[in-house]
Backbone as a ProteinNet text record, in pm:
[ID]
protein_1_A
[PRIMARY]
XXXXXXXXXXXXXXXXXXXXXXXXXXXXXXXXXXXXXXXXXXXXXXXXXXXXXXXXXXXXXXXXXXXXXXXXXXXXXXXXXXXXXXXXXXXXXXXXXXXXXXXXXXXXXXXXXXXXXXXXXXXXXXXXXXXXXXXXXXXXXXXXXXXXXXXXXXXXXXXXXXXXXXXXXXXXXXXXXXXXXXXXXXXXXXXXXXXXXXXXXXXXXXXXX
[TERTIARY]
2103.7	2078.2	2122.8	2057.7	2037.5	2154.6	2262.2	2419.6	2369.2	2337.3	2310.3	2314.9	2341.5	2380.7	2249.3	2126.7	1950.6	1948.1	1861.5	1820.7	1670.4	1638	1519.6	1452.7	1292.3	1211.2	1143.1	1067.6	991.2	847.4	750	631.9	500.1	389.3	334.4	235.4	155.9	-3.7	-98.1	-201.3	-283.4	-392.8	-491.4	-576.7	-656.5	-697.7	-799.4	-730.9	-575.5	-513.2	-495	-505.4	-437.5	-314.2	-218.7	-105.3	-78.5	-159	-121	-172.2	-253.1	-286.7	-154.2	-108.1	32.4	186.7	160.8	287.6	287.9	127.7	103.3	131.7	86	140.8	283.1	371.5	495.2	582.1	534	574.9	545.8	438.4	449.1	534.6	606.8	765.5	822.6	844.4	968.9	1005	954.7	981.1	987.8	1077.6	1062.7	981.3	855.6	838	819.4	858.4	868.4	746.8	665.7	542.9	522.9	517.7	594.2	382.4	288.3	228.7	203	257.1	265.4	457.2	541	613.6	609.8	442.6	456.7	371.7	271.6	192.2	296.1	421.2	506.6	583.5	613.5	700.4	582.3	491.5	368.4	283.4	350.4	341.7	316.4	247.4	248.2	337.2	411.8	554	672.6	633.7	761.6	759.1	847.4	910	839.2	782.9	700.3	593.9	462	365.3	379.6	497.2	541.3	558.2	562.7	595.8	482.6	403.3	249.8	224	200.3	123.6	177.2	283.1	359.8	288.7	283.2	234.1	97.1	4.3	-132.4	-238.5	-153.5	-236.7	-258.5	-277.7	-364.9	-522.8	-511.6	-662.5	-691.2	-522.1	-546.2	-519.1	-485.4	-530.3	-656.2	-630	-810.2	-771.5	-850.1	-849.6	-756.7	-721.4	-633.6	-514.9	-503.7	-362.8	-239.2	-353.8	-292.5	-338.9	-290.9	-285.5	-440.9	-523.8	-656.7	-610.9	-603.3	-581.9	-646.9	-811.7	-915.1	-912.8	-845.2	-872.2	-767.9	-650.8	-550.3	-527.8	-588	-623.7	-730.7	-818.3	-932	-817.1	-745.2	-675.9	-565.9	-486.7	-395.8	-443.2	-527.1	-607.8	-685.3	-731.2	-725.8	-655.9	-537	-420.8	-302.4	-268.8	-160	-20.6	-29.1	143.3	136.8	50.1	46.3	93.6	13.2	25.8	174.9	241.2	388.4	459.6	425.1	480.4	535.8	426.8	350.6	453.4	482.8	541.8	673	739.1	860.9	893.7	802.1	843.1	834.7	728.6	736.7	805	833.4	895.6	1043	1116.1	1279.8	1250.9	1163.3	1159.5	1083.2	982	945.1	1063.7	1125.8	1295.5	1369.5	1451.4	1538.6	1425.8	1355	1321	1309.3	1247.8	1240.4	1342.4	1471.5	1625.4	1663.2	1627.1	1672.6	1642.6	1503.1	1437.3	1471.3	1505.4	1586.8	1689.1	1782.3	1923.8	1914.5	1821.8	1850.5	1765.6	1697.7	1577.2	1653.9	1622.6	1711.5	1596.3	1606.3	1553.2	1599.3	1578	1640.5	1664.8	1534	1532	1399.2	1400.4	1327.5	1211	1078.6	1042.7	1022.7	1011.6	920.7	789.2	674.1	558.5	512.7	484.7	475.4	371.6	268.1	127.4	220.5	334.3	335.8	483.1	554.9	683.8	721.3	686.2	724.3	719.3	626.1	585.1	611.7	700.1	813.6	952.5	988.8	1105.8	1160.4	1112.8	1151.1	1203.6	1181.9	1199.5	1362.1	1442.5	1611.8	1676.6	1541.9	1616.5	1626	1578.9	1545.9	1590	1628	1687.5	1618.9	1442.9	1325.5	1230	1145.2	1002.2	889.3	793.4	682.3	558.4	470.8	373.1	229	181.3	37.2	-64.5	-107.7	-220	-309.2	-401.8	-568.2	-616.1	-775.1	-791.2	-850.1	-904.1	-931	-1076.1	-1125.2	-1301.3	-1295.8	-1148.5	-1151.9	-1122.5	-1052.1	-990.7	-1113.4	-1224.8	-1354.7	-1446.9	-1474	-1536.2	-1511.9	-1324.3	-1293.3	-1296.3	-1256.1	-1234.3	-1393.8	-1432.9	-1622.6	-1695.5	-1661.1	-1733.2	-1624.1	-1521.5	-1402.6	-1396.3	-1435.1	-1399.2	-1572.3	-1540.8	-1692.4	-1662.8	-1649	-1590.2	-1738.1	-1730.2	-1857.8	-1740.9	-1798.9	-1724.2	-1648.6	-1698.5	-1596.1	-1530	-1520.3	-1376.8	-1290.7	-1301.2	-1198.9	-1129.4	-1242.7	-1157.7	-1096.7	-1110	-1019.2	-908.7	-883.7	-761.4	-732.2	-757	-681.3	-636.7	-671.8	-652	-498.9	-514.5	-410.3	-278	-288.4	-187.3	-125.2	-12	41.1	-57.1	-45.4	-147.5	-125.5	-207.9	-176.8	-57.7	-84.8	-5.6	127.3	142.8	303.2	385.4	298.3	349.5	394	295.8	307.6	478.2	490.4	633.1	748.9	718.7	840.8	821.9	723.6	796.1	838.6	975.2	1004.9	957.4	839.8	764.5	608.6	499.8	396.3	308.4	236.5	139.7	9.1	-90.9	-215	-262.1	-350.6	-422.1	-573.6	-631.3	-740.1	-801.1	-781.1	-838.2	-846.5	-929.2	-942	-783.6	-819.7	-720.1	-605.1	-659.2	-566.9	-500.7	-507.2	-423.6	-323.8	-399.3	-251	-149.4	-180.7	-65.8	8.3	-35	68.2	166.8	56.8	179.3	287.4	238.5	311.9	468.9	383.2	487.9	625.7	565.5	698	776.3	725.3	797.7	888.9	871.6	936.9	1027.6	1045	1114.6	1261.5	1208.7	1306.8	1327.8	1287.6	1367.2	1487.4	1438.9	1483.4	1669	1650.5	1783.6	1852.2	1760.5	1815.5	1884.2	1844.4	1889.2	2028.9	2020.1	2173.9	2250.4	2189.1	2327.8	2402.7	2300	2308.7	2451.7	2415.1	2492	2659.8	2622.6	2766.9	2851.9	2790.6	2875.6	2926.5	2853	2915.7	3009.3	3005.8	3076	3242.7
34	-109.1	-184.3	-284.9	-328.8	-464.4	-454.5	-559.3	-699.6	-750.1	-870.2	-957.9	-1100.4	-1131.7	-1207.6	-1163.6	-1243.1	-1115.7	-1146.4	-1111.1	-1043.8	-945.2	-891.7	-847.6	-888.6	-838.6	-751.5	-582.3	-550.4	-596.4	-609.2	-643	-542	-467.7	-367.3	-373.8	-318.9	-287.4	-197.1	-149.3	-61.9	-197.6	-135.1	-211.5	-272	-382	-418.6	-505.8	-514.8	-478.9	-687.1	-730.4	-901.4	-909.7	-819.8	-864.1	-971.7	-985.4	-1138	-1223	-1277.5	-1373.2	-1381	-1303.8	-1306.4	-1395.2	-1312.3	-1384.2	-1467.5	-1491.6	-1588.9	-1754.5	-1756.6	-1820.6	-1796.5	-1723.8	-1726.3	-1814.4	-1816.2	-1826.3	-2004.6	-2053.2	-2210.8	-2242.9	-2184.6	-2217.2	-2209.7	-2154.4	-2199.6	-2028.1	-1955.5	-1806.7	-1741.6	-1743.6	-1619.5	-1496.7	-1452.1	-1357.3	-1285.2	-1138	-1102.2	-978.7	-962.1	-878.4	-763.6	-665.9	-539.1	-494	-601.1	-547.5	-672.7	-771.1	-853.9	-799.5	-805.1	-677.9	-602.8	-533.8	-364.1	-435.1	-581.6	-602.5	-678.8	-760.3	-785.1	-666.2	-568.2	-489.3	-403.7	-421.3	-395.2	-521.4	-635.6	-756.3	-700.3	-794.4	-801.6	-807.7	-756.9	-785.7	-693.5	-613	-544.2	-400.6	-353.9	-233.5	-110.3	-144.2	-100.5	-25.9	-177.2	-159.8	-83.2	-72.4	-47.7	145.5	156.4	303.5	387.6	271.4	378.5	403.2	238.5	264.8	393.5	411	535.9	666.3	699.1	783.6	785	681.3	734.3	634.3	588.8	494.7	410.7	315.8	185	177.2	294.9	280.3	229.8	265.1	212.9	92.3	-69.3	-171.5	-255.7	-331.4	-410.5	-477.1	-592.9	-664.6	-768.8	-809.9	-956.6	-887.3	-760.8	-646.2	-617.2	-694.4	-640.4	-491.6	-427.9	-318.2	-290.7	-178.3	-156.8	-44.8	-141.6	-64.4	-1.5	16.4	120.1	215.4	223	321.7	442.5	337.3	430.2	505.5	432.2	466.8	616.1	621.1	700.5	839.3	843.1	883.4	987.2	909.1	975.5	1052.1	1012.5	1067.7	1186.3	1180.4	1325	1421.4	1408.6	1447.2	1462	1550.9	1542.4	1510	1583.5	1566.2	1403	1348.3	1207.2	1150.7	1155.2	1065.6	1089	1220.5	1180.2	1157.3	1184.4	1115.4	920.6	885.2	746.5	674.3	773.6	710.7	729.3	860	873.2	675.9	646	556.5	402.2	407.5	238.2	276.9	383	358.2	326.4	345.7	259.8	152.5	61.3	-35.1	-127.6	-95.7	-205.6	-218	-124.7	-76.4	-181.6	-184.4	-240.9	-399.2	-453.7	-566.3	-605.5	-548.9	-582.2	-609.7	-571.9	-594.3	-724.9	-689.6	-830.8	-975.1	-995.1	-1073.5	-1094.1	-1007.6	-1028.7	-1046.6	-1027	-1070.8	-1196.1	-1250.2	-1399.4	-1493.4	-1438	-1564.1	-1646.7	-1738.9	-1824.5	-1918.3	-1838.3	-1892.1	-1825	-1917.4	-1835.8	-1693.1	-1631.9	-1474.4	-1439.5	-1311.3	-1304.1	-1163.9	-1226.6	-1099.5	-1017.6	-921.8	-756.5	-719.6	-787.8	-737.8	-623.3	-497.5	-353.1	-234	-287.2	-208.7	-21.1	10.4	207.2	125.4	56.8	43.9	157.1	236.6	376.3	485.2	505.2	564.5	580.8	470.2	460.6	442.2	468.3	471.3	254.9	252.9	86.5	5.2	50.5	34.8	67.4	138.5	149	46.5	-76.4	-198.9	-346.4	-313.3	-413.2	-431.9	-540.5	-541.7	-520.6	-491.9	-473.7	-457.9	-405.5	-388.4	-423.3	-491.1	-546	-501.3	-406.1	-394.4	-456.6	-515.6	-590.3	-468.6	-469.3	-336.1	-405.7	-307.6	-363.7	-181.6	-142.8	6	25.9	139	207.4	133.3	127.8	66	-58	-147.3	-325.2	-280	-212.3	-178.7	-165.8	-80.9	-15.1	-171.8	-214.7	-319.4	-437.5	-471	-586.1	-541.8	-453.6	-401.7	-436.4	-359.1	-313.2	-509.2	-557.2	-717.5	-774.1	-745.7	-868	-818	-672.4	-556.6	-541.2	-518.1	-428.9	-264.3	-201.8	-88.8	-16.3	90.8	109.4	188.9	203.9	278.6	413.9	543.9	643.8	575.2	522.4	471.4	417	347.4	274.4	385	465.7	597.8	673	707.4	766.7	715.7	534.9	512.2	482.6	521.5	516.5	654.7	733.3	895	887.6	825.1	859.1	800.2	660.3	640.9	662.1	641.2	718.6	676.3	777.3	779.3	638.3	579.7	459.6	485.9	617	617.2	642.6	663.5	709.4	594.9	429.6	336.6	310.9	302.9	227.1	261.4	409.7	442.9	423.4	397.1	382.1	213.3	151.5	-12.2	-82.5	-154.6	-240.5	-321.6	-351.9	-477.3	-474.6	-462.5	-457.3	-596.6	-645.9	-757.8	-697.3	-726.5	-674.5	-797.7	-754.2	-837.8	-803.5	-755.2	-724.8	-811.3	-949.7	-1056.1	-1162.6	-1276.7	-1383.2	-1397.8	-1490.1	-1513.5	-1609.1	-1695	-1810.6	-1716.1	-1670.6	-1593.5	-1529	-1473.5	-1382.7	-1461.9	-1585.9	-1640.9	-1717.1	-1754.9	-1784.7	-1622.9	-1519.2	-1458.7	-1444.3	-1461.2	-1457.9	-1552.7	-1701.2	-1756.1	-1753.4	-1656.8	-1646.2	-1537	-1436	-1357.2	-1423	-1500.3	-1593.2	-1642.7	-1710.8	-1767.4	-1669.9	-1535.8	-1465.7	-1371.1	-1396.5	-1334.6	-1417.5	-1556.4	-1688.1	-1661	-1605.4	-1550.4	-1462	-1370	-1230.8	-1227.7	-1345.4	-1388.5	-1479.7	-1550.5	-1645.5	-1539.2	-1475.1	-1359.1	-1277	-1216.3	-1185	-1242.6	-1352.3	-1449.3	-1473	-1541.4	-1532.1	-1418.7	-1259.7	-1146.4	-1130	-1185.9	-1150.2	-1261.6	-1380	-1446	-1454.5
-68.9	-84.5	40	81.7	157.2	148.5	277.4	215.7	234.1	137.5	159.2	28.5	20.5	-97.7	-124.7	-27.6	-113.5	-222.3	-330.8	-389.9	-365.1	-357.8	-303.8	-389	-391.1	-475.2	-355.6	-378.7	-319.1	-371.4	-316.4	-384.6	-318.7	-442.7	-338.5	-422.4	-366.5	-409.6	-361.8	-416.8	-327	-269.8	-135.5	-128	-257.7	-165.8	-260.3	-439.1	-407.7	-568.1	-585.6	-485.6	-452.9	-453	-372.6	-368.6	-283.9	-153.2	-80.1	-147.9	-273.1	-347	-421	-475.4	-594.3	-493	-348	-277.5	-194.4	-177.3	-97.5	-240.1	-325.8	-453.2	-482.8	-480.6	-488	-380.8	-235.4	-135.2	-120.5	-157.7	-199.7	-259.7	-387.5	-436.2	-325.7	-227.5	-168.1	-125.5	-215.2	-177.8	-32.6	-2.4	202.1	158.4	230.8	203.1	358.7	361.5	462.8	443.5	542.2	519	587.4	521.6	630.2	735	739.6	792.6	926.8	907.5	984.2	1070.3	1023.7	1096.7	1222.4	1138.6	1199	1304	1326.4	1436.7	1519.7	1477	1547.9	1684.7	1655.2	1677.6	1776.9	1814.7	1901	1980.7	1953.9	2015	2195.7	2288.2	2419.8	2431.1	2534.5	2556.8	2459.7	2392.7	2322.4	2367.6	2374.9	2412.8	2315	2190.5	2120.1	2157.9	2247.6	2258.6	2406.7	2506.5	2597.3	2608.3	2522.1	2430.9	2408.8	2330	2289.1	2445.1	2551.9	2670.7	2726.5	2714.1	2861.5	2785.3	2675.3	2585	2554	2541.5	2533.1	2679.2	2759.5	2871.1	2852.1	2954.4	2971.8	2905.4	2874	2789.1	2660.8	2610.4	2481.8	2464.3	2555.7	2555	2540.6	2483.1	2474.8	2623.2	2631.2	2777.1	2765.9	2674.7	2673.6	2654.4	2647.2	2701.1	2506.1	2466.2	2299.2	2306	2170.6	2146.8	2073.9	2099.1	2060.6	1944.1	1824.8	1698.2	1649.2	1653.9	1629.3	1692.3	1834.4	1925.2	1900.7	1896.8	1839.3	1691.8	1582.4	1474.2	1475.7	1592.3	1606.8	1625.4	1754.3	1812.4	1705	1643.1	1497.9	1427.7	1369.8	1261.2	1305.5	1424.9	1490.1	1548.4	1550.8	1633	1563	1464.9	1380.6	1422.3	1540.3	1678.5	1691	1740.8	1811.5	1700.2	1558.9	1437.4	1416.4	1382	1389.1	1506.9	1632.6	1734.2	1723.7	1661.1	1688.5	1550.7	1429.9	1299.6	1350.9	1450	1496.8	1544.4	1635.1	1732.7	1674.8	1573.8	1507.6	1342.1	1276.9	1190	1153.5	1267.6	1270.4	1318	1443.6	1457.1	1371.4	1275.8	1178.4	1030.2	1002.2	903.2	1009.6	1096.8	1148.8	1170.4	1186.8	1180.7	1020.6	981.2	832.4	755.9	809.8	741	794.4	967.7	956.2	943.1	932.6	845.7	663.2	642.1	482.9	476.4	609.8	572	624.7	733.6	723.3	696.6	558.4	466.7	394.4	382.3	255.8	181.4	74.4	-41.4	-150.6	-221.3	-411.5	-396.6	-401.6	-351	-257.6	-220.8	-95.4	-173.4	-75	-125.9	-12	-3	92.5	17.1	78.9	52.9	105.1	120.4	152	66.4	148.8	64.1	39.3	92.9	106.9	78.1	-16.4	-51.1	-80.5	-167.8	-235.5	-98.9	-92.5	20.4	101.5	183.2	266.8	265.8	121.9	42.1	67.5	91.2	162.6	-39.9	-119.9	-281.6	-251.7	-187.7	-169.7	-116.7	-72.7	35.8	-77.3	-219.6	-306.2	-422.6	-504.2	-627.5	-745.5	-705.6	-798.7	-754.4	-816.7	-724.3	-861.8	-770.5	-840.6	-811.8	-881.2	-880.3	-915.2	-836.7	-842.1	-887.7	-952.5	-1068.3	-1097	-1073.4	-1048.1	-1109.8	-1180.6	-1129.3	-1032.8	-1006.8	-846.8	-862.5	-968.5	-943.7	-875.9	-894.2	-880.6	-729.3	-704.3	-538	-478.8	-532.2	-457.5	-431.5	-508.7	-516.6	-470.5	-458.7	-394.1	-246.3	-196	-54.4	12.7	-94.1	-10.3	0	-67.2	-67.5	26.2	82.8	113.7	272.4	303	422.5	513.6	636.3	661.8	625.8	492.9	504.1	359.5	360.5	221.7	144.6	54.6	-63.9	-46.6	39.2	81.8	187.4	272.3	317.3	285.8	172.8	77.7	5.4	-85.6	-129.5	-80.6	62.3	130	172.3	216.9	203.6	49.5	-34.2	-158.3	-194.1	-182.3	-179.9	-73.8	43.2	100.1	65.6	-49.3	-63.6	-180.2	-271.9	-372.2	-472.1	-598.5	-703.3	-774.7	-824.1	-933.8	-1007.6	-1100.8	-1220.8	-1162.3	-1018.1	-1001.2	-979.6	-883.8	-869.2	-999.4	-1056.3	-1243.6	-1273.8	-1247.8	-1325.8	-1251.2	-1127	-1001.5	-1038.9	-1033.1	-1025.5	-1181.5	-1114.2	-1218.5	-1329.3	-1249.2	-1291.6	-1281.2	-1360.6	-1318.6	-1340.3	-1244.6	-1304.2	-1257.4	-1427.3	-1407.5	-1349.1	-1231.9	-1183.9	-1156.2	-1302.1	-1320.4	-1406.4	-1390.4	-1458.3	-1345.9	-1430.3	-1340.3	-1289.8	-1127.9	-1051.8	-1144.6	-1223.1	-1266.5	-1337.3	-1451.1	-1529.6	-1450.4	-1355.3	-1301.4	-1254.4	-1216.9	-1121.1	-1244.4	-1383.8	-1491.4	-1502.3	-1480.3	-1547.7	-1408.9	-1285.6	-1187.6	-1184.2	-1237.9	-1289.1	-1362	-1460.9	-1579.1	-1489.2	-1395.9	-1370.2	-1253.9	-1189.1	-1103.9	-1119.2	-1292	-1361.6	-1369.4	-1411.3	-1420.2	-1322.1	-1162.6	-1058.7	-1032.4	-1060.6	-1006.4	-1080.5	-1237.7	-1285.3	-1297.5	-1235.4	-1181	-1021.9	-959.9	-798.9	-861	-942.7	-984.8	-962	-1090.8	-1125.8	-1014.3	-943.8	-838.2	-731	-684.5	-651.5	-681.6	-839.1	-890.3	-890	-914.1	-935.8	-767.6	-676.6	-537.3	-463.6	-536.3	-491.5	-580
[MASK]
+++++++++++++++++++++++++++++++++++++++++++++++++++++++++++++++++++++++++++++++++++++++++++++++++++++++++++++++++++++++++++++++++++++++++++++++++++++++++++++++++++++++++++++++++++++++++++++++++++++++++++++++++

C-alpha cells in the first residue's frame, strides 16, 4: 500500500467498457483523478529522459517530425520483437509506477482515483484502498470500440484477448458498475458509489490521524 493518508480508489476497465465517462463524471465532483495512460505519454514527453532512452535504443527513426515519439512505429516494432517489447516495459514500467505515486501522494481531494485500463495486470490494485470495475460484455467492447476507433472487429478482439479475462476482473475488483445500460443510469449508480468512497476516505482519515 501505497503511504499516504488519500484514500485511493483504483478504477479499470477493458476497452471499449466507459471507464473515462464514469471518471471523467466523478472528477467534476471535485475528484483528482490520475490516469495511468496520460502518465505513460507524460514520461515519453519531448524532452524526457524516457523518450531519450527509446531514441539511443531504436534511432531517430522512431520520431515523427515535430520530434514526439511515433507510437505506431514503435508499437509495429514490439509486437514483433519479443526482446525489444520487454526491453521497452523494462524502461517505462518503473518510470510511469514512480510518477503515478507521486501524483497520488500529492492530489487533494476527498479521495483520489487511479484510472488504469491493466490495473490488475500490472499489479498497480496493491497501490489502492479499492478497486472499481466499470463492466460492460465483450459484444458492448466490440461494438463500442469498432463505431468510436478506426479499428474493425479482430483488432479489438485481439486487444481484448490480450488483456485479463472479464470474469477474473469481476472477482479481483471490489466494486463493480455495470455499464451496460444507458449512460444516465450508470452515472446514478456512479453516484451512490461516490457517496460511499466519500465515507470510506473519512474513515480513512480519522483512523490515521
Amino acid at each position: 500500500m501505497l503511504k499516504t493518508n488519500n484514500w485511493i480508489l483504483g478504477v479499470t476497465g477493458g476497452i471499449g467498457a466507459g471507464k473515462t465517462a464514469i471518471t471523467a463524471h466523478l472528477q467534476q465532483k471535485g475528484v483528482v483523478v490520475v490516469d495511468a495512460d496520460v502518465v505513460a505519454r507524460e514520461v515519453v514527453a519531448i524532452g524526457s529522459s524516457g523518450l531519450q532512452a527509446i531514441v539511443d535504443e531504436f534511432g531517430s527513426d522512431i520520431l515523427l517530425a515535430d520530434g514526439n515519439l511515433d507510437r505506431a512505429k514503435l508499437r509495429t516494432i514490439i509486437f514483433a520483437d519479443e526482446q525489444k517489447k520487454q526491453w521497452l516495459n523494462a524502461l517505462l514500467h518503473p518510470l510511469i509506477r514512480n510518477a503515478l505515486l507521486a501524483q497520488l501522494s500529492a492530489a487533494q481531494s476527498d479521495y483520489v482515483i487511479l484510472s488504469a485500463p491493466l490495473l490488475f495486470e500490472n499489479g498497480l490494485e496493491r497501490y489502492c484502498d479499492a478497486t472499481l470495475l466499470i463492466d460492460v460484455a465483450v459484444e458492448t467492447q466490440i461494438t463500442r470500440t469498432t463505431s468510436r476507433d478506426e479499428v474493425d472487429t479482430e483488432q479489438v478482439e485481439r486487444i481484448i484477448a490480450a488483456q485479463m479475462p472479464r470474469a477474473e476482473k469481476q472477482e479481483k475488483a471490489d466494486y463493480i458498475l455495470d455499464n451496460d445500460r444507458p449512460l444516465a443510469q450508470s452515472l446514478l449508480a456512479a453516484d451512490k458509489l461516490h457517496d460511499e468512497f466519500l465515507n470510506l476516505a473519512k474513515e480513512k482519515l480519522i483512523i490515521n490521524n
